[in-house]
XYZ file of C-alpha atoms in Angstrom:
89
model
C -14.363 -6.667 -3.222
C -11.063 -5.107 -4.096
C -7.841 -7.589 -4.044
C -4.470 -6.355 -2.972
C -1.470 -8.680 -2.795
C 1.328 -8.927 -0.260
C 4.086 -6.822 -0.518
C 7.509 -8.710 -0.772
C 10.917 -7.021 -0.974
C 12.754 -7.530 -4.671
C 9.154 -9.089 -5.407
C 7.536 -6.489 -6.984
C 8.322 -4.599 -10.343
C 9.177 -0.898 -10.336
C 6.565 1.862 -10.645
C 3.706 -0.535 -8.070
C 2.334 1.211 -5.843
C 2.722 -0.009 -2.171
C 0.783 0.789 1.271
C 2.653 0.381 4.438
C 0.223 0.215 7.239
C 1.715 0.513 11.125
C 0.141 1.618 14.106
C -0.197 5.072 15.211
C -1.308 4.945 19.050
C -4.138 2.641 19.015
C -5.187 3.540 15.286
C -3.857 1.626 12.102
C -2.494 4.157 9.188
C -1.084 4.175 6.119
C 1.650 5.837 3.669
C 1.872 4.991 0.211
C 5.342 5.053 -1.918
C 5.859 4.181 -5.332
C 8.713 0.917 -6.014
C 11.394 2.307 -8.171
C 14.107 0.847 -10.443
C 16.875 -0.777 -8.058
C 19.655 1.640 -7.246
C 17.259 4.453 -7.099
C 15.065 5.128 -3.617
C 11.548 4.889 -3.583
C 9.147 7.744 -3.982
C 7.254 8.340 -1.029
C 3.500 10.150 -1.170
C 2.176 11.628 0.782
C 3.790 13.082 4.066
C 1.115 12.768 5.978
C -0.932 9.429 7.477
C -4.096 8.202 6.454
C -6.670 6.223 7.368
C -7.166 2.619 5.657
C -9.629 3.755 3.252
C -8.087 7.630 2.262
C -4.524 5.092 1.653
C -6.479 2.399 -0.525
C -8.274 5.173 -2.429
C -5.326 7.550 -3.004
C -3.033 4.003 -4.087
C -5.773 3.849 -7.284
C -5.796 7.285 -8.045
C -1.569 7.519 -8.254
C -2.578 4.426 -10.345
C -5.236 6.332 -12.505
C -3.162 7.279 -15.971
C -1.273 3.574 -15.579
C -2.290 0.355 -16.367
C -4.102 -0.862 -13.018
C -1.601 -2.640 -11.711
C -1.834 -3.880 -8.407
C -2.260 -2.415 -5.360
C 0.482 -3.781 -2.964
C 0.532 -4.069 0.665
C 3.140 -3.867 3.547
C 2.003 -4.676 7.305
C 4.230 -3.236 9.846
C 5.011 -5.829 13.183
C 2.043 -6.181 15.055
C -0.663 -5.077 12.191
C -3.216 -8.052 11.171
C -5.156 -7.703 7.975
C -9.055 -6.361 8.303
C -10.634 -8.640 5.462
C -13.195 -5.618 5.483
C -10.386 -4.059 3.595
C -10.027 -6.712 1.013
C -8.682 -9.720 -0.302
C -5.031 -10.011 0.737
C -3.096 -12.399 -1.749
């Protein structure tokens, strides 16, 4: 079972890779970005939404040629945590 840790603002070091999950109609989806250096804006990838799984898989393949660092996690107001996702720390 994969863990993933909560995402806190000015808590997490530059190049982690974050999901934001928020509701889309009745479904939950994701985005991913990448935490740069502060000053500079974050790197968002990609345009489109995904589904929980597609965002968790695409966070460790950005992650792939790095050091696995971990996997960070944003919920949007109103999005609860699916512990069939995960561990959330």
């Amino acid at each position: 079972m994969e863990t993933y840790h909560k995402y806190r603002k000015n808590g997490v070091p530059p190049g982690s890779i974050v999901i934001k999950f928020y509701h889309s109609g009745d479904q939950i989806r994701g985005f991913l970005r990448k935490v740069m250096s502060p000053g500079e804006d974050d790197t968002i990838f990609p345009g489109e939404e995904m589904e929980p799984d597609d965002a968790f898989r695409a966070a460790r393949n950005k992650m792939s040629d790095e050091l696995m660092r971990p996997v960070y996690v944003e919920l949007s107001e109103g999005v609860n945590w699916n512990p069939a996702w995960g561990r959330l720390e």
